[in-house]
XYZ file of C-alpha atoms in Angstrom:
778
model
C 0.000 0.000 0.000
C 1.315 3.435 -0.880
C 2.130 5.599 2.099
C 0.017 8.605 1.098
C -1.071 11.252 3.573
C -3.366 14.245 3.554
C -2.086 16.868 5.960
C -4.113 18.392 8.747
C -4.117 18.821 12.519
C -7.856 19.018 13.112
C -7.666 15.452 14.328
C -3.951 15.138 14.970
C -4.254 12.104 17.241
C -5.736 10.079 14.425
C -3.021 11.216 12.050
C -0.188 10.330 14.368
C -1.544 7.007 15.523
C -2.833 5.677 12.220
C -0.465 7.328 9.743
C -3.322 8.774 7.669
C -5.610 11.561 8.674
C -8.281 13.987 7.674
C -8.152 17.578 6.645
C -5.796 19.142 4.143
C -3.243 21.868 4.384
C -4.806 25.089 3.232
C -8.340 23.737 3.206
C -11.123 25.788 4.710
C -11.302 25.229 8.440
C -14.471 25.520 10.428
C -14.513 27.429 13.680
C -13.748 25.182 16.600
C -13.692 25.283 20.364
C -12.624 22.908 23.079
C -13.589 22.845 26.706
C -11.161 22.794 29.559
C -13.002 19.918 31.196
C -14.012 16.581 29.774
C -17.642 17.279 30.602
C -17.771 20.773 29.177
C -19.460 21.237 25.817
C -17.595 23.007 23.013
C -18.380 26.600 22.152
C -18.212 27.479 18.477
C -16.638 30.865 17.796
C -14.900 32.420 14.838
C -11.135 32.111 15.084
C -8.760 35.011 14.795
C -7.410 36.357 11.560
C -3.636 36.500 11.271
C -1.029 38.756 9.711
C 2.725 39.102 9.987
C 4.402 41.723 12.101
C 6.614 43.132 9.390
C 10.339 42.716 9.406
C 10.751 41.988 5.706
C 12.568 38.878 4.568
C 15.140 38.188 7.237
C 16.150 34.718 6.065
C 17.846 32.748 3.323
C 15.897 31.823 0.183
C 17.997 29.081 -1.435
C 15.861 28.548 -4.513
C 13.530 30.283 -6.982
C 11.521 28.138 -9.399
C 9.808 29.544 -12.489
C 7.309 27.605 -14.543
C 8.952 27.298 -17.978
C 5.988 28.622 -19.977
C 3.246 30.137 -17.780
C 3.975 33.799 -17.006
C 4.498 34.778 -13.357
C 4.124 31.246 -11.997
C 7.016 31.462 -9.578
C 7.874 29.863 -6.233
C 10.446 30.510 -3.537
C 11.664 27.766 -1.223
C 13.286 28.529 2.102
C 15.568 26.438 4.252
C 13.453 26.489 7.427
C 10.504 28.815 6.884
C 8.259 27.048 4.391
C 7.592 27.995 0.776
C 5.947 30.892 -1.062
C 4.147 31.551 -4.337
C 4.476 34.845 -6.197
C 1.306 36.900 -6.636
C 1.902 39.187 -9.597
C -1.282 41.165 -8.989
C -0.121 42.322 -5.554
C 3.637 42.083 -6.162
C 3.892 39.998 -3.013
C 4.672 36.475 -1.916
C 1.935 34.210 -0.562
C 2.924 31.604 2.061
C 1.767 28.167 0.941
C 2.860 26.018 3.887
C 1.125 27.767 6.793
C -1.087 24.713 7.236
C 1.912 22.686 8.452
C 1.578 22.153 12.196
C 3.659 21.128 15.188
C 4.039 17.565 13.928
C 5.409 18.951 10.649
C 8.043 21.382 11.939
C 10.878 19.174 10.711
C 9.327 19.410 7.242
C 8.962 23.183 7.151
C 12.022 23.669 4.952
C 12.224 22.627 1.311
C 15.325 21.003 -0.132
C 14.007 21.210 -3.681
C 10.860 22.033 -5.658
C 9.717 21.028 -9.133
C 6.915 22.159 -11.434
C 5.144 20.129 -14.089
C 5.907 21.768 -17.473
C 2.561 20.497 -18.796
C 0.387 21.479 -15.824
C 1.197 24.803 -14.204
C -0.916 23.969 -11.166
C 1.036 20.866 -10.167
C 3.843 21.461 -7.670
C 6.238 19.055 -5.961
C 8.179 19.967 -2.824
C 10.681 17.807 -0.984
C 11.089 18.463 2.719
C 13.161 17.412 5.716
C 15.645 19.761 7.363
C 18.578 17.570 8.375
C 20.329 14.461 7.105
C 20.347 11.004 8.583
C 20.733 7.478 7.264
C 16.970 6.992 7.711
C 14.146 7.336 5.196
C 12.776 10.490 6.823
C 12.108 12.923 3.961
C 8.682 13.748 2.549
C 7.452 14.710 -0.893
C 4.543 17.149 -0.787
C 2.320 17.280 -3.853
C -0.146 19.992 -4.815
C -2.468 20.201 -7.791
C -3.622 23.763 -7.037
C -0.366 25.728 -6.814
C 0.186 25.007 -3.153
C -3.227 25.881 -1.737
C -3.568 22.266 -0.568
C -1.032 19.485 -0.153
C -0.788 15.735 0.205
C 2.465 13.959 0.935
C 4.249 10.652 0.588
C 7.127 9.432 2.710
C 10.314 9.212 0.678
C 12.747 6.279 0.961
C 15.707 8.574 1.694
C 16.700 11.619 3.729
C 16.794 15.300 2.766
C 18.428 18.402 4.258
C 16.854 21.744 3.459
C 18.918 23.516 6.131
C 22.354 22.024 5.410
C 25.354 23.223 3.443
C 24.801 23.271 -0.304
C 21.093 23.885 0.050
C 20.925 26.094 -3.042
C 22.326 23.319 -5.256
C 19.977 22.038 -7.917
C 17.177 21.869 -8.497
C 17.532 18.253 -7.394
C 13.976 17.273 -8.301
C 12.835 17.462 -11.935
C 9.737 16.452 -13.909
C 10.142 14.855 -17.323
C 8.555 17.393 -19.720
C 7.590 14.666 -22.187
C 6.117 12.199 -19.683
C 5.249 14.183 -16.539
C 4.468 11.032 -14.600
C 8.245 10.557 -14.428
C 10.265 12.375 -11.771
C 13.988 12.153 -11.044
C 15.508 13.087 -7.674
C 19.222 13.684 -7.072
C 19.579 12.847 -3.369
C 22.367 13.789 -0.999
C 23.217 10.360 0.386
C 21.583 7.610 -1.694
C 22.257 8.424 -5.324
C 19.684 9.031 -8.028
C 16.037 7.979 -7.722
C 13.138 7.759 -10.165
C 9.356 7.758 -9.862
C 7.089 6.693 -12.708
C 3.801 7.542 -10.958
C 4.030 11.249 -10.149
C 6.016 10.728 -6.981
C 3.902 8.076 -5.299
C 6.598 5.372 -5.355
C 10.343 5.564 -5.908
C 13.146 3.291 -7.112
C 16.863 3.870 -6.756
C 18.677 3.922 -10.096
C 21.281 1.347 -9.185
C 22.437 1.477 -12.796
C 24.313 4.602 -11.703
C 25.046 3.927 -8.024
C 23.527 1.783 -5.300
C 25.452 3.125 -2.333
C 23.523 4.526 0.628
C 25.710 6.573 2.920
C 25.942 5.439 6.520
C 25.726 7.760 9.497
C 29.492 7.424 9.895
C 30.048 8.541 6.309
C 27.584 11.390 6.712
C 29.259 12.554 9.919
C 32.701 12.404 8.313
C 31.614 14.777 5.556
C 29.195 16.845 7.630
C 31.593 19.642 8.538
C 31.335 20.871 4.967
C 27.924 19.370 4.227
C 26.982 16.286 2.237
C 25.858 17.451 -1.198
C 25.691 14.090 -2.996
C 23.940 13.976 -6.356
C 23.372 17.557 -7.412
C 20.950 18.020 -10.276
C 19.027 16.476 -13.141
C 18.645 17.928 -16.650
C 16.308 16.454 -19.284
C 17.996 17.023 -22.628
C 14.939 17.799 -24.719
C 13.202 20.764 -26.358
C 9.814 19.079 -26.511
C 7.117 18.457 -23.964
C 3.938 16.457 -23.668
C 4.853 13.820 -26.248
C 3.897 10.996 -23.909
C 7.238 9.237 -24.433
C 9.828 9.403 -21.696
C 12.854 11.589 -22.382
C 15.809 9.328 -23.052
C 18.793 11.679 -22.756
C 19.345 12.936 -19.229
C 22.306 14.545 -17.458
C 23.108 14.448 -13.774
C 25.950 15.756 -11.605
C 27.600 14.309 -8.532
C 29.547 16.046 -5.759
C 32.957 14.833 -4.572
C 31.572 13.636 -1.223
C 29.175 11.057 -2.638
C 31.420 10.162 -5.564
C 34.168 9.163 -3.146
C 32.063 6.657 -1.205
C 29.948 5.416 -4.121
C 32.847 4.644 -6.420
C 31.876 7.203 -9.063
C 34.796 8.525 -11.085
C 33.163 11.482 -12.851
C 31.452 14.724 -11.862
C 28.801 14.383 -14.567
C 26.960 11.447 -16.085
C 24.681 10.994 -19.068
C 22.095 8.413 -20.056
C 20.596 7.969 -23.513
C 18.134 5.248 -22.506
C 16.079 6.921 -19.797
C 18.377 5.868 -16.969
C 18.939 2.191 -17.759
C 22.645 2.817 -18.306
C 24.973 5.742 -17.597
C 28.202 7.035 -19.094
C 30.652 9.274 -17.285
C 31.511 12.642 -18.838
C 35.067 13.897 -18.475
C 34.886 17.440 -17.099
C 37.636 20.048 -17.491
C 38.067 20.320 -13.705
C 37.680 17.673 -11.027
C 37.076 17.761 -7.292
C 34.631 20.670 -7.668
C 30.957 21.032 -6.797
C 28.441 21.853 -9.510
C 25.956 24.222 -7.853
C 23.963 24.724 -11.052
C 23.910 23.524 -14.623
C 21.338 24.733 -17.144
C 20.298 23.848 -20.656
C 19.629 26.499 -23.278
C 16.850 25.947 -25.798
C 19.421 25.044 -28.476
C 20.709 22.196 -26.309
C 23.883 23.908 -25.148
C 24.708 23.090 -21.511
C 26.145 25.723 -19.180
C 27.870 24.319 -16.092
C 29.259 26.159 -13.054
C 32.024 24.565 -10.996
C 33.053 25.880 -7.571
C 35.361 24.493 -4.918
C 33.122 24.686 -1.835
C 29.504 23.940 -1.051
C 27.906 27.253 -0.140
C 25.941 29.180 0.959
C 28.254 31.841 -0.379
C 30.699 29.316 -1.827
C 34.354 30.262 -2.151
C 36.527 29.661 -5.179
C 38.333 28.792 -7.246
C 35.439 28.615 -9.686
C 34.849 28.035 -13.388
C 31.971 28.451 -15.849
C 31.964 26.319 -18.987
C 29.600 25.587 -21.829
C 29.301 22.041 -23.122
C 27.908 21.008 -26.515
C 27.816 17.313 -25.718
C 31.390 16.755 -26.826
C 33.476 19.867 -26.209
C 33.967 22.183 -23.240
C 34.564 25.929 -23.641
C 35.743 28.054 -20.716
C 33.584 31.175 -20.317
C 34.663 32.595 -16.976
C 36.969 31.785 -14.094
C 37.823 33.025 -10.633
C 40.959 32.188 -8.692
C 41.642 33.361 -5.139
C 43.292 36.769 -4.839
C 42.578 39.260 -2.076
C 38.977 38.250 -2.705
C 37.948 34.645 -3.190
C 34.908 34.585 -5.431
C 32.939 31.432 -6.035
C 30.005 30.699 -8.315
C 26.415 30.005 -7.347
C 23.317 30.928 -9.319
C 23.185 30.384 -13.076
C 20.456 31.020 -15.648
C 20.262 31.386 -19.427
C 17.847 32.794 -21.983
C 17.872 32.600 -25.749
C 20.036 30.555 -28.090
C 23.244 30.569 -30.042
C 25.664 33.449 -30.089
C 23.186 35.832 -28.412
C 22.408 33.630 -25.423
C 21.959 35.718 -22.279
C 23.703 34.307 -19.196
C 23.228 35.535 -15.632
C 25.778 34.287 -13.105
C 25.720 34.701 -9.330
C 29.182 35.445 -7.952
C 29.334 34.191 -4.386
C 31.397 35.213 -1.350
C 30.978 38.720 -2.759
C 30.505 40.979 0.247
C 30.086 44.732 0.062
C 29.254 47.120 -2.772
C 32.381 48.624 -4.265
C 33.456 49.612 -7.737
C 34.827 46.604 -9.567
C 33.090 44.069 -7.359
C 31.261 41.126 -8.935
C 27.845 40.058 -7.615
C 25.719 39.306 -10.691
C 27.609 39.011 -13.954
C 25.709 39.056 -17.234
C 26.666 38.146 -20.790
C 24.586 38.782 -23.896
C 26.887 36.921 -26.246
C 26.935 33.375 -24.833
C 29.805 34.168 -22.485
C 32.219 35.942 -24.842
C 32.012 39.196 -22.825
C 30.669 40.081 -19.391
C 29.488 43.062 -17.390
C 28.393 43.606 -13.812
C 24.681 44.432 -13.338
C 24.348 44.620 -9.540
C 27.303 46.380 -7.954
C 27.043 50.174 -7.822
C 23.551 50.160 -9.316
C 20.354 51.592 -7.782
C 18.897 49.286 -5.116
C 15.611 50.013 -3.361
C 14.356 48.218 -0.283
C 14.758 47.764 3.428
C 18.069 45.895 3.151
C 21.472 47.406 2.438
C 23.177 44.147 1.440
C 22.689 42.261 -1.803
C 25.940 40.390 -2.307
C 27.497 37.468 -0.497
C 25.025 34.702 -1.237
C 23.601 35.077 -4.779
C 23.384 31.284 -4.776
C 20.432 31.194 -7.145
C 19.875 33.519 -10.098
C 16.892 33.193 -12.422
C 16.057 34.888 -15.704
C 12.295 35.011 -16.182
C 11.653 32.536 -19.034
C 8.977 34.879 -20.387
C 10.833 38.166 -19.913
C 14.647 38.207 -20.168
C 14.748 41.760 -18.817
C 13.543 40.402 -15.483
C 16.297 38.788 -13.429
C 16.010 37.707 -9.802
C 18.648 36.585 -7.356
C 18.572 35.402 -3.775
C 20.733 36.347 -0.834
C 20.815 35.753 2.894
C 17.880 38.055 3.545
C 15.423 37.601 0.672
C 15.079 38.196 -3.070
C 16.318 40.997 -5.346
C 14.782 41.717 -8.762
C 15.513 43.881 -11.761
C 13.152 44.396 -14.686
C 15.575 46.348 -16.868
C 18.603 44.104 -16.979
C 19.827 45.572 -20.266
C 20.139 49.069 -18.820
C 23.597 50.459 -18.218
C 22.703 50.624 -14.529
C 19.800 48.241 -13.882
C 17.406 49.136 -11.085
C 16.921 46.525 -8.371
C 14.085 46.143 -5.887
C 14.035 44.014 -2.750
C 10.883 41.978 -3.411
C 10.182 40.459 -0.033
C 6.604 41.606 0.617
C 4.947 38.588 2.208
C 8.177 36.763 3.058
C 8.850 36.707 6.789
C 11.572 34.209 7.636
C 13.084 35.362 10.896
C 13.626 32.859 13.711
C 12.020 34.457 16.752
C 13.593 33.592 20.111
C 11.657 35.835 22.518
C 8.814 38.362 22.470
C 7.659 40.929 24.990
C 4.645 43.244 24.758
C 4.816 46.545 26.684
C 2.320 48.073 29.112
C -0.382 50.486 27.951
C 1.037 53.890 27.124
C 4.330 52.737 25.635
C 5.227 54.342 22.306
C 6.060 50.992 20.757
C 4.127 47.753 20.366
C 6.562 44.858 20.684
C 10.117 43.830 21.567
C 11.436 41.223 19.148
C 14.476 39.076 19.980
C 15.447 36.942 16.989
C 18.210 34.849 15.545
C 20.588 36.439 13.014
C 18.955 39.880 13.157
C 19.374 40.598 16.873
C 16.838 42.763 18.704
C 14.378 45.233 17.174
C 11.631 47.428 18.572
C 8.397 47.411 16.583
C 6.609 50.742 16.715
C 4.163 49.858 13.910
C 3.104 46.329 13.078
C 2.955 46.767 9.305
C 6.233 48.645 8.879
C 9.813 47.427 8.985
C 11.280 48.365 12.384
C 14.040 50.943 12.586
C 14.749 50.958 16.327
C 17.131 48.617 18.063
C 20.843 48.010 18.659
C 21.413 47.194 15.004
C 24.484 45.072 14.422
C 25.304 44.713 18.104
C 24.089 41.128 18.429
C 24.009 38.176 16.102
C 21.128 36.667 18.076
C 19.098 38.450 20.711
C 18.059 35.894 23.307
C 15.785 37.907 25.587
C 14.461 41.446 26.066
C 12.337 43.162 28.688
C 11.189 46.608 29.715
C 10.517 48.362 33.007
C 6.769 48.198 33.538
C 6.754 51.482 35.441
C 8.660 53.209 32.649
C 8.640 51.226 29.381
C 11.083 53.665 27.783
C 13.712 51.662 29.678
C 14.498 48.485 27.699
C 17.217 45.903 28.188
C 18.334 43.051 25.945
C 20.943 40.297 25.911
C 22.360 38.307 23.015
C 25.340 36.809 21.266
C 28.306 38.974 20.421
C 29.363 40.055 16.939
C 32.745 40.712 15.347
C 32.296 44.479 15.597
C 30.949 44.378 19.184
C 32.984 41.488 20.580
C 32.522 42.411 24.232
C 28.865 43.432 24.211
C 26.566 40.693 25.527
C 23.901 43.072 26.867
C 22.589 46.578 26.297
C 19.931 49.004 27.481
C 17.973 51.965 26.173
C 16.327 54.789 28.107
C 14.382 56.248 25.177
C 12.232 53.361 23.927
C 14.966 51.938 21.732
C 16.042 55.025 19.818
C 19.562 54.960 21.271
C 21.465 52.228 23.089
C 24.207 51.768 25.637
C 26.216 48.628 26.211
C 26.176 47.305 29.757
C 29.345 48.742 31.327
C 30.073 45.237 32.550
C 28.635 41.855 31.660
C 27.258 39.208 33.974
C 30.348 37.298 35.231
C 29.297 34.343 33.060
C 27.641 36.350 30.309
C 30.428 36.128 27.764
C 31.098 32.431 28.229
C 27.425 31.410 28.286
C 25.590 33.195 25.464
C 23.286 30.315 24.534
C 19.701 30.683 23.435
C 18.295 29.698 26.835
C 19.574 32.956 28.372
C 16.877 35.240 29.798
C 16.597 38.501 31.679
C 13.964 40.384 33.675
C 13.732 44.126 34.253
C 12.077 45.098 37.532
C 12.471 48.867 37.206
C 14.816 51.229 35.364
C 18.406 50.157 35.948
C 17.379 47.035 37.876
C 17.921 43.829 35.889
C 18.258 40.147 36.672
C 20.249 38.222 34.043
C 20.351 34.448 33.706
C 22.926 33.372 31.097
C 22.477 29.850 29.813
C 23.640 27.164 32.273
C 24.507 29.816 34.860
C 23.439 31.259 38.191
C 21.517 34.502 37.617
C 22.999 37.796 38.764
C 21.408 41.185 39.387
C 22.354 44.794 38.841
C 20.847 47.988 40.236
C 22.813 50.327 37.986
C 22.212 49.179 34.400
C 25.049 46.712 34.414
C 27.841 48.722 35.989
C 28.060 46.020 38.656
C 26.632 42.532 38.948
C 26.139 40.315 41.992
C 25.091 36.666 41.964
C 21.712 35.740 43.348
C 21.427 32.882 45.821
C 19.856 30.562 43.241
C 21.520 27.141 43.053
C 24.117 26.339 40.418
C 22.791 24.341 37.496
C 24.115 21.629 35.236
C 24.556 22.299 31.517
C 21.179 22.485 29.830
C 19.296 23.480 32.992
C 19.092 27.247 32.621
C 16.645 29.487 34.469
C 13.669 31.289 33.005
C 13.016 34.676 34.633
C 10.012 36.994 34.879
C 9.335 40.199 36.793
C 6.030 40.836 38.510
C 4.326 43.787 36.830
C 2.483 45.055 39.911
C 5.278 44.765 42.460
C 8.861 45.307 41.233
C 10.192 43.520 44.300
C 8.765 40.233 43.074
C 10.820 38.221 40.593
C 10.247 34.622 39.518
C 12.671 31.929 38.364
C 11.775 28.600 36.801
C 14.402 25.871 36.504
C 13.025 23.487 33.897
C 15.163 20.454 34.662
C 17.007 20.307 31.351
C 15.663 17.023 29.968
C 13.219 14.245 30.784
C 15.924 12.110 32.406
C 16.794 14.750 35.000
C 15.248 15.656 38.378
C 11.932 17.473 38.565
C 11.810 21.190 37.772
C 11.857 23.754 40.563
C 10.242 27.137 41.015
C 11.748 30.034 42.969
C 10.407 33.439 43.971
C 12.014 36.635 45.223
C 10.521 39.507 47.208
C 13.606 41.741 47.168
C 13.932 42.554 43.488
C 15.703 39.355 42.495
C 18.601 39.398 44.925
C 17.540 36.373 46.964
C 15.088 33.613 46.088
C 13.040 31.041 47.975
C 12.081 27.689 46.520
C 8.423 26.702 46.400
C 8.279 23.528 48.456
C 5.053 22.468 46.767
C 5.751 22.998 43.053
C 7.936 19.950 42.450
C 5.442 17.667 44.216
C 2.805 18.340 41.538
C 4.689 16.302 38.957
C 6.069 18.910 36.545
C 7.948 17.376 33.647
C 11.711 17.854 33.467
C 12.315 19.279 30.014
C 14.611 21.352 27.856
C 14.252 25.030 28.692
C 13.248 25.926 25.135
C 10.092 23.809 25.453
C 8.875 25.649 28.563
C 7.441 29.044 29.381
C 6.957 31.422 32.334
C 4.464 34.321 32.322
C 2.793 36.724 34.733
C -0.590 38.398 34.817
C 0.229 42.098 34.529
C -3.036 43.005 36.249
C -2.568 41.162 39.548
C 0.377 40.891 41.912
C 1.696 37.387 42.454
C -0.310 35.843 39.585
C 2.128 33.499 37.825
C 1.798 30.808 35.130
C 4.157 28.067 33.979
C 3.989 25.743 30.974
C 6.367 22.825 31.556
C 5.989 21.391 28.003
C 3.278 18.972 29.164
C 1.029 20.807 31.634
C -0.035 24.257 32.839
C 0.553 25.431 36.418
C -0.943 28.502 38.098
C -0.068 30.372 41.291
C -1.966 33.226 42.899
C 0.424 33.885 45.792
C 3.653 34.790 44.092
C 4.811 31.255 43.379
C 4.572 29.791 46.871
C 1.693 27.413 46.123
C 0.399 26.079 42.838
C -2.503 24.455 41.044
C -1.933 22.072 38.156
C -4.510 22.451 35.396
C -5.463 19.100 33.913
C -6.287 20.445 30.479
C -3.239 19.811 28.286
C -1.646 16.539 27.323
C 1.195 15.677 24.975
C 0.652 13.437 21.964
C 3.044 10.507 22.227
C 2.277 8.472 19.114
C 4.703 5.554 19.169
C 7.207 7.353 21.409
C 7.654 5.929 24.924
C 6.407 8.304 27.634
C 9.824 8.398 29.291
C 11.287 10.113 26.205
C 9.900 12.985 24.161
C 6.437 13.236 22.595
C 5.531 13.682 18.968
C 3.752 16.920 19.929
C 4.238 18.683 23.259
C 1.219 19.458 25.401
C 2.058 23.003 26.574
C 5.174 24.852 25.440
C 4.405 28.552 25.588
C 2.029 30.704 27.610
C 1.154 34.413 27.615
C -1.388 36.707 29.261
C -2.919 39.817 27.735
C -5.800 42.241 28.042
C -9.113 40.550 28.796
C -12.325 41.343 26.911
C -15.026 43.392 28.616
C -17.049 41.317 31.062
C -14.488 38.512 31.444
C -14.432 36.781 34.806
C -10.625 36.819 34.977
C -8.440 39.897 34.662
C -6.427 38.607 31.689
C -6.844 36.416 28.638
C -4.588 33.371 28.846
C -3.080 31.860 25.694
C -1.216 28.583 25.476
C 0.455 26.772 22.600
C -0.260 23.111 23.142
C -2.716 20.238 22.944
C -6.189 20.398 24.505
C -8.686 17.615 23.912
C -6.319 16.068 21.399
C -6.086 19.200 19.240
C -2.805 21.067 18.893
C -2.812 24.822 18.377
C -3.070 28.060 20.288
C -5.850 27.961 22.855
C -7.403 30.856 24.760
C -9.147 31.130 28.101
C -10.932 34.208 29.447
C -11.912 32.670 32.775
C -8.575 31.863 34.352
C -8.136 28.467 32.699
C -11.497 26.871 33.437
C -12.595 26.685 29.806
C -10.585 26.959 26.610
C -11.214 27.445 22.918
C -8.871 27.008 20.017
C -7.636 30.380 18.823
C -6.077 29.445 15.475
C -7.232 26.960 12.823
C -5.761 24.355 10.507
C -4.900 26.916 7.847
C -2.815 28.942 10.317
C -0.333 26.676 12.048
C 2.835 28.244 10.605
C 4.959 25.113 10.765
C 4.662 25.058 14.535
C 4.260 27.847 17.073
C 7.038 29.060 19.331
C 7.099 31.886 21.844
C 4.007 33.965 22.636
C 3.327 37.486 23.893
C -0.088 39.040 24.411
C -1.048 42.660 23.895
C -1.855 44.577 27.072
C -4.001 47.171 25.296
C -6.022 45.366 22.624
C -8.158 42.409 23.782
C -7.610 39.315 21.659
C -4.357 40.456 20.118
C -1.717 37.765 20.419
C 1.808 37.833 19.065
C 3.390 34.491 18.263
C 6.429 33.089 16.529
C 5.920 30.742 13.622
C 8.561 28.175 12.735
C 10.824 30.292 10.571
C 7.772 32.404 9.674
C 8.619 35.515 11.643
C 6.029 36.943 14.040
C 2.301 36.596 13.520
C -0.385 38.620 15.280
C -4.120 38.187 15.586
C -6.544 40.907 14.574
């Protein structure tokens, strides 16, 4: 029986336990509600609508895929933030994987995508973020341009977020017989499907080797690239007869273990037999090879895997017998590589666009996108020192994919580490480029904090790669924050009595090597580095680090795996609290009471299911000394990794504290001394033993925000987790007695991370999608 699945989380228990389940990604979802008690009847209410808090791009887009004939049918695949479809009418990208839920987070990055040349609505997308020697990849299939998906389990692994992730495309559809698909895998050679991806067979006629974990680990430092691409050597489509002549490329890593002696191979019998092609250079990767309409092959060779591959690098054209060198780079004071490659036209006037990688900056003479209008005889630069418009001031470095619109050669797009750049006048002496990232939000959000009423900003955003930003308007790219000071910002907080005072901590950068924390006294307009860091702050900058601000200048900082310390003078001096030392992986989560600045809370999550029970501590002297709750650990909290837990306070009541321990919700009304365990959430274990980790966690993030008029409790409570077998974000307006699902199956965003709730607008929740930036309800 074919292992075919239709994706949905509306009945996630059935999906996980039986392997097949109802619903479909992107399908219309009815309003739903669940009760907090087994006897309570469901209330049916309309769920929230969702939009992104704008940052604009923020992540790597390894691949762009045009349909070869249908105008403006274009897709973008990301490494960990899903996939998008271009909407020409709005000049924006539409997310097409937001229906992926918590059970699908591992599949929220696409290694490769393919379009059917004969059916512009049929899309294939391979997923799976990291390599193993297991058959753990999926192939998602859509017949409506990504509005809805089904999937099959693939008999090999994929790695959308590994080195060489722009290589390809690895997956291709035979234009003459679109039931046939070829897939160039990283670790198991070349595979073929003859039934539109439903079943797969390894082409052992080329190679039968399947890399072991030991072989994968040996090559992992530079990334296993494996088989690289497939090209059908044909100018026809829809004939009904399988294309017989096919090219493929193989990287040095797989060639070495599979006994393959060439970098390129060719079949003239549809894959039954293969012949090696002698290439002019050996030991190189082939990030892209393309076929012009006249049959000429253009092949880029570069020495490293990318992103942003280094050289030496070569570009050749190949007529089936002879190689002609078109361009080369050898290391000098810069070390250019080659990445993206696209062609348009035929013969001596073939247009070539080439992405020059490891190309940082924007200086006269620099190469970023090179273009030739005479099949490679001469070249000119079309990106450096040309007009660029958008919210990003960097466009070089990682042009690992470049695409010429097959219906408009004046339109050229290229990717980089933050999104997509486009020109529509490539022939101009100085082409104009626009940063076309409307709709793409790919930041990895690590922490969120919403301010009190009256603040002149709406949200503090701590994210990976971009550091910390202050959002003053939800639909505009933020301009406030310590830009460039941190690679990652791990945690941020503000003084509730004066929200103009903000503090943040993060990981250091090359240009701020000694700055692990900073503060602002003017709502994020200007910033000051802490005069001194927490004694362990430089050595322990991990993502589990948190801080709490009790009042201006007063901060408690818990670096990862460290004892928290406090300052009363914005970091001029730090003193350790009396909290116990922790083992690696058992960091503290901190929160400040919003009604009483003397109250501070610390949750020690345990650090893993095999470790002792979590502990809760509370302070009544501003975070200098803490007392352990003698009752909390007796209620059976689950020991868990810190990242799967959450600590929140009710800003409207002193001593009102909530904890999500990854499995259950706990609530205290007396400042953390005594607790009640709410029996409303429960993890989904599937076939995992209950002493390990679940398939879907029961309660991972919790937040409290402004309650609606007439509510019986002073705050709305939101939790990301599983209630009555349904994963999602759930809301309670009566202190946790009853709950209703707040999102729906169309809005699951690849999994939901940290939460923050608005203190001014009832029902407004901020939440992190999985590589989908920040979403908010409205």
